[in-house]
JSON list of C-alpha atoms in Angstrom, two decimals:
[
{"chain": "A", "resi": 21, "resn": "MET", "atom": "CA", "xyz": [-3.31, -8.14, -0.03]},
{"chain": "A", "resi": 22, "resn": "SER", "atom": "CA", "xyz": [-2.98, -9.22, 3.56]},
{"chain": "A", "resi": 23, "resn": "ILE", "atom": "CA", "xyz": [0.37, -9.20, 5.29]},
{"chain": "A", "resi": 24, "resn": "ARG", "atom": "CA", "xyz": [1.25, -11.04, 8.48]},
{"chain": "A", "resi": 25, "resn": "LEU", "atom": "CA", "xyz": [4.47, -10.01, 10.21]},
{"chain": "A", "resi": 26, "resn": "ASN", "atom": "CA", "xyz": [6.11, -12.13, 12.88]},
{"chain": "A", "resi": 27, "resn": "ASP", "atom": "CA", "xyz": [9.18, -11.59, 15.01]},
{"chain": "A", "resi": 28, "resn": "LEU", "atom": "CA", "xyz": [9.78, -14.52, 17.36]},
{"chain": "A", "resi": 29, "resn": "GLY", "atom": "CA", "xyz": [11.79, -12.34, 19.74]},
{"chain": "A", "resi": 30, "resn": "ALA", "atom": "CA", "xyz": [9.20, -9.56, 20.04]},
{"chain": "A", "resi": 31, "resn": "GLU", "atom": "CA", "xyz": [6.54, -8.99, 22.67]},
{"chain": "A", "resi": 32, "resn": "PRO", "atom": "CA", "xyz": [3.08, -8.01, 21.33]},
{"chain": "A", "resi": 33, "resn": "GLU", "atom": "CA", "xyz": [3.68, -4.31, 22.04]},
{"chain": "A", "resi": 34, "resn": "GLU", "atom": "CA", "xyz": [7.02, -4.39, 20.22]},
{"chain": "A", "resi": 35, "resn": "LEU", "atom": "CA", "xyz": [5.49, -6.23, 17.27]},
{"chain": "A", "resi": 36, "resn": "ASP", "atom": "CA", "xyz": [2.79, -3.56, 17.16]},
{"chain": "A", "resi": 37, "resn": "GLU", "atom": "CA", "xyz": [5.52, -0.90, 16.93]},
{"chain": "A", "resi": 38, "resn": "LEU", "atom": "CA", "xyz": [7.31, -2.89, 14.22]},
{"chain": "A", "resi": 39, "resn": "THR", "atom": "CA", "xyz": [4.05, -3.24, 12.32]},
{"chain": "A", "resi": 40, "resn": "ALA", "atom": "CA", "xyz": [3.52, 0.53, 12.52]},
{"chain": "A", "resi": 41, "resn": "ALA", "atom": "CA", "xyz": [7.01, 1.05, 11.08]},
{"chain": "A", "resi": 42, "resn": "VAL", "atom": "CA", "xyz": [6.29, -1.29, 8.16]},
{"chain": "A", "resi": 43, "resn": "HIS", "atom": "CA", "xyz": [2.95, 0.50, 7.69]},
{"chain": "A", "resi": 44, "resn": "THR", "atom": "CA", "xyz": [4.84, 3.79, 7.32]},
{"chain": "A", "resi": 45, "resn": "GLU", "atom": "CA", "xyz": [7.37, 2.26, 4.92]},
{"chain": "A", "resi": 46, "resn": "LEU", "atom": "CA", "xyz": [4.59, 0.88, 2.73]},
{"chain": "A", "resi": 47, "resn": "LEU", "atom": "CA", "xyz": [2.93, 4.31, 2.59]},
{"chain": "A", "resi": 48, "resn": "ASP", "atom": "CA", "xyz": [6.12, 5.54, 0.89]},
{"chain": "A", "resi": 49, "resn": "THR", "atom": "CA", "xyz": [5.31, 3.23, -2.04]},
{"chain": "A", "resi": 50, "resn": "PRO", "atom": "CA", "xyz": [2.53, 3.87, -4.58]},
{"chain": "A", "resi": 51, "resn": "VAL", "atom": "CA", "xyz": [0.03, 1.55, -2.82]},
{"chain": "A", "resi": 52, "resn": "THR", "atom": "CA", "xyz": [-3.53, 2.88, -2.56]},
{"chain": "A", "resi": 53, "resn": "GLU", "atom": "CA", "xyz": [-4.02, 2.24, 1.15]},
{"chain": "A", "resi": 54, "resn": "VAL", "atom": "CA", "xyz": [-2.44, 0.45, 4.11]},
{"chain": "A", "resi": 55, "resn": "ALA", "atom": "CA", "xyz": [-4.39, -0.37, 7.27]},
{"chain": "A", "resi": 56, "resn": "GLN", "atom": "CA", "xyz": [-3.98, -2.55, 10.31]},
{"chain": "A", "resi": 57, "resn": "ALA", "atom": "CA", "xyz": [-6.14, -5.66, 10.07]},
{"chain": "A", "resi": 58, "resn": "ARG", "atom": "CA", "xyz": [-9.12, -5.50, 12.42]},
{"chain": "A", "resi": 59, "resn": "THR", "atom": "CA", "xyz": [-10.84, -8.30, 14.24]},
{"chain": "A", "resi": 60, "resn": "GLU", "atom": "CA", "xyz": [-13.21, -8.47, 17.16]},
{"chain": "A", "resi": 61, "resn": "ALA", "atom": "CA", "xyz": [-11.40, -9.34, 20.37]},
{"chain": "A", "resi": 62, "resn": "PRO", "atom": "CA", "xyz": [-13.07, -11.83, 22.71]},
{"chain": "A", "resi": 63, "resn": "ASP", "atom": "CA", "xyz": [-14.69, -10.34, 25.82]},
{"chain": "A", "resi": 64, "resn": "GLY", "atom": "CA", "xyz": [-12.03, -9.52, 28.38]},
{"chain": "A", "resi": 65, "resn": "ALA", "atom": "CA", "xyz": [-9.12, -9.86, 25.94]},
{"chain": "A", "resi": 66, "resn": "ARG", "atom": "CA", "xyz": [-6.57, -7.10, 25.57]},
{"chain": "A", "resi": 67, "resn": "ALA", "atom": "CA", "xyz": [-5.86, -5.88, 22.08]},
{"chain": "A", "resi": 68, "resn": "VAL", "atom": "CA", "xyz": [-3.32, -3.28, 21.05]},
{"chain": "A", "resi": 69, "resn": "ASP", "atom": "CA", "xyz": [-5.21, -0.38, 19.48]},
{"chain": "A", "resi": 70, "resn": "GLY", "atom": "CA", "xyz": [-8.13, -2.65, 18.58]},
{"chain": "A", "resi": 71, "resn": "GLY", "atom": "CA", "xyz": [-6.24, -4.20, 15.70]},
{"chain": "A", "resi": 72, "resn": "THR", "atom": "CA", "xyz": [-4.64, -7.52, 14.98]},
{"chain": "A", "resi": 73, "resn": "VAL", "atom": "CA", "xyz": [-1.00, -7.28, 16.03]},
{"chain": "A", "resi": 74, "resn": "GLY", "atom": "CA", "xyz": [1.38, -7.91, 13.15]},
{"chain": "A", "resi": 75, "resn": "GLU", "atom": "CA", "xyz": [-1.25, -7.87, 10.40]},
{"chain": "A", "resi": 76, "resn": "LEU", "atom": "CA", "xyz": [-1.77, -5.29, 7.67]},
{"chain": "A", "resi": 77, "resn": "VAL", "atom": "CA", "xyz": [-4.15, -5.01, 4.75]},
{"chain": "A", "resi": 78, "resn": "VAL", "atom": "CA", "xyz": [-2.83, -3.30, 1.63]},
{"chain": "A", "resi": 79, "resn": "ALA", "atom": "CA", "xyz": [-5.03, -1.98, -1.18]},
{"chain": "A", "resi": 80, "resn": "MET", "atom": "CA", "xyz": [-3.22, -1.75, -4.48]},
{"chain": "A", "resi": 81, "resn": "GLY", "atom": "CA", "xyz": [-3.44, -2.66, -8.09]},
{"chain": "A", "resi": 82, "resn": "ALA", "atom": "CA", "xyz": [-1.86, -5.97, -8.87]},
{"chain": "A", "resi": 83, "resn": "SER", "atom": "CA", "xyz": [0.79, -4.73, -11.27]},
{"chain": "A", "resi": 84, "resn": "ALA", "atom": "CA", "xyz": [3.94, -6.79, -11.16]},
{"chain": "A", "resi": 85, "resn": "ALA", "atom": "CA", "xyz": [6.12, -3.71, -10.56]},
{"chain": "A", "resi": 86, "resn": "LEU", "atom": "CA", "xyz": [4.10, -2.50, -7.56]},
{"chain": "A", "resi": 87, "resn": "LEU", "atom": "CA", "xyz": [3.88, -5.99, -6.12]},
{"chain": "A", "resi": 88, "resn": "ARG", "atom": "CA", "xyz": [7.66, -6.36, -6.36]},
{"chain": "A", "resi": 89, "resn": "THR", "atom": "CA", "xyz": [8.08, -2.95, -4.66]},
{"chain": "A", "resi": 90, "resn": "VAL", "atom": "CA", "xyz": [5.91, -4.06, -1.73]},
{"chain": "A", "resi": 91, "resn": "VAL", "atom": "CA", "xyz": [7.81, -7.36, -1.51]},
{"chain": "A", "resi": 92, "resn": "GLN", "atom": "CA", "xyz": [11.14, -5.48, -1.48]},
{"chain": "A", "resi": 93, "resn": "VAL", "atom": "CA", "xyz": [10.00, -3.40, 1.51]},
{"chain": "A", "resi": 94, "resn": "LEU", "atom": "CA", "xyz": [8.91, -6.55, 3.34]},
{"chain": "A", "resi": 95, "resn": "ARG", "atom": "CA", "xyz": [12.08, -8.47, 2.47]},
{"chain": "A", "resi": 96, "resn": "ALA", "atom": "CA", "xyz": [14.20, -5.61, 3.82]},
{"chain": "A", "resi": 97, "resn": "TRP", "atom": "CA", "xyz": [12.18, -5.63, 7.07]},
{"chain": "A", "resi": 98, "resn": "ARG", "atom": "CA", "xyz": [12.54, -9.39, 7.38]},
{"chain": "A", "resi": 99, "resn": "GLU", "atom": "CA", "xyz": [16.29, -9.37, 6.70]},
{"chain": "A", "resi": 100, "resn": "ARG", "atom": "CA", "xyz": [17.00, -6.99, 9.60]},
{"chain": "A", "resi": 101, "resn": "ARG", "atom": "CA", "xyz": [16.53, -9.90, 12.03]},
{"chain": "A", "resi": 102, "resn": "PRO", "atom": "CA", "xyz": [16.63, -13.62, 11.16]},
{"chain": "A", "resi": 103, "resn": "GLU", "atom": "CA", "xyz": [13.81, -14.38, 13.64]},
{"chain": "A", "resi": 104, "resn": "ARG", "atom": "CA", "xyz": [11.33, -12.54, 11.44]},
{"chain": "A", "resi": 105, "resn": "THR", "atom": "CA", "xyz": [8.93, -13.98, 8.90]},
{"chain": "A", "resi": 106, "resn": "VAL", "atom": "CA", "xyz": [6.49, -12.32, 6.54]},
{"chain": "A", "resi": 107, "resn": "GLU", "atom": "CA", "xyz": [3.44, -13.93, 4.97]},
{"chain": "A", "resi": 108, "resn": "LEU", "atom": "CA", "xyz": [1.69, -12.19, 2.06]},
{"chain": "A", "resi": 109, "resn": "THR", "atom": "CA", "xyz": [-1.64, -13.41, 0.76]},
{"chain": "A", "resi": 110, "resn": "VAL", "atom": "CA", "xyz": [-3.54, -12.31, -2.33]},
{"chain": "A", "resi": 111, "resn": "GLY", "atom": "CA", "xyz": [-6.60, -14.42, -3.02]},
{"chain": "A", "resi": 112, "resn": "ASP", "atom": "CA", "xyz": [-5.48, -18.06, -2.96]},
{"chain": "A", "resi": 113, "resn": "ALA", "atom": "CA", "xyz": [-1.77, -17.27, -3.42]},
{"chain": "A", "resi": 114, "resn": "THR", "atom": "CA", "xyz": [0.53, -17.00, -0.40]},
{"chain": "A", "resi": 115, "resn": "LEU", "atom": "CA", "xyz": [4.20, -16.06, -0.20]},
{"chain": "A", "resi": 116, "resn": "VAL", "atom": "CA", "xyz": [6.21, -16.74, 2.95]},
{"chain": "A", "resi": 117, "resn": "LEU", "atom": "CA", "xyz": [9.50, -14.90, 3.41]},
{"chain": "A", "resi": 118, "resn": "GLY", "atom": "CA", "xyz": [11.56, -16.60, 6.04]},
{"chain": "A", "resi": 119, "resn": "ASP", "atom": "CA", "xyz": [14.68, -18.65, 6.44]},
{"chain": "A", "resi": 120, "resn": "ALA", "atom": "CA", "xyz": [15.62, -19.30, 2.82]},
{"chain": "A", "resi": 121, "resn": "THR", "atom": "CA", "xyz": [18.51, -18.36, 0.60]},
{"chain": "A", "resi": 122, "resn": "ALA", "atom": "CA", "xyz": [18.26, -15.19, -1.47]},
{"chain": "A", "resi": 123, "resn": "GLU", "atom": "CA", "xyz": [17.96, -17.34, -4.60]},
{"chain": "A", "resi": 124, "resn": "GLN", "atom": "CA", "xyz": [15.14, -19.45, -3.11]},
{"chain": "A", "resi": 125, "resn": "GLN", "atom": "CA", "xyz": [13.30, -16.31, -2.00]},
{"chain": "A", "resi": 126, "resn": "GLU", "atom": "CA", "xyz": [13.66, -14.73, -5.44]},
{"chain": "A", "resi": 127, "resn": "ARG", "atom": "CA", "xyz": [12.19, -17.82, -7.12]},
{"chain": "A", "resi": 128, "resn": "ALA", "atom": "CA", "xyz": [9.31, -17.81, -4.62]},
{"chain": "A", "resi": 129, "resn": "VAL", "atom": "CA", "xyz": [8.70, -14.08, -5.20]},
{"chain": "A", "resi": 130, "resn": "GLU", "atom": "CA", "xyz": [8.64, -14.53, -8.98]},
{"chain": "A", "resi": 131, "resn": "ALA", "atom": "CA", "xyz": [6.19, -17.43, -8.71]},
{"chain": "A", "resi": 132, "resn": "PHE", "atom": "CA", "xyz": [3.97, -15.37, -6.38]},
{"chain": "A", "resi": 133, "resn": "VAL", "atom": "CA", "xyz": [4.04, -12.32, -8.67]},
{"chain": "A", "resi": 134, "resn": "ALA", "atom": "CA", "xyz": [3.18, -14.51, -11.65]},
{"chain": "A", "resi": 135, "resn": "ALA", "atom": "CA", "xyz": [0.27, -16.04, -9.75]},
{"chain": "A", "resi": 136, "resn": "VAL", "atom": "CA", "xyz": [-1.35, -12.74, -8.71]},
{"chain": "A", "resi": 137, "resn": "ARG", "atom": "CA", "xyz": [-0.46, -10.05, -11.22]},
{"chain": "A", "resi": 138, "resn": "ARG", "atom": "CA", "xyz": [-3.01, -8.62, -13.58]},
{"chain": "A", "resi": 139, "resn": "ASP", "atom": "CA", "xyz": [-0.83, -6.79, -16.10]}
]
C-alpha cells in the first residue's frame, strides 16, 4: 500500500516531520513494515532525508480488519487539521480522505476495503 500525505499549510520540512509521526503511529499497528517512499532526486535538487516527502509504503496483509486499522490511523491524522488529505493506493484501488462528511468517508472506506481485501 502506498500512502500520500498532504497538509496544505505545511512546509516540506514540517510535512516530513508529520510523515515521521504517522510512520510511528502505523508501526503501533500489526502492519509488517512501514517505510518512507524513495525516489531519485534530480541533480541539484534538495530532498529531505533522500525520501519522498509525505509518502509512505506499507507492507501488510490485505485483511479487512488490518486495512480498517490503518485507515483509522490515517483518518485520525487527517481530522486533526482540515487542510490535510490522505491518499491510499493498493493496486488499482485508491482512497482519498479529504473534505467529506463522516458518512461519505465511511462509504468510501468500505468500498475501498471491499476492492482490496483478500479475506
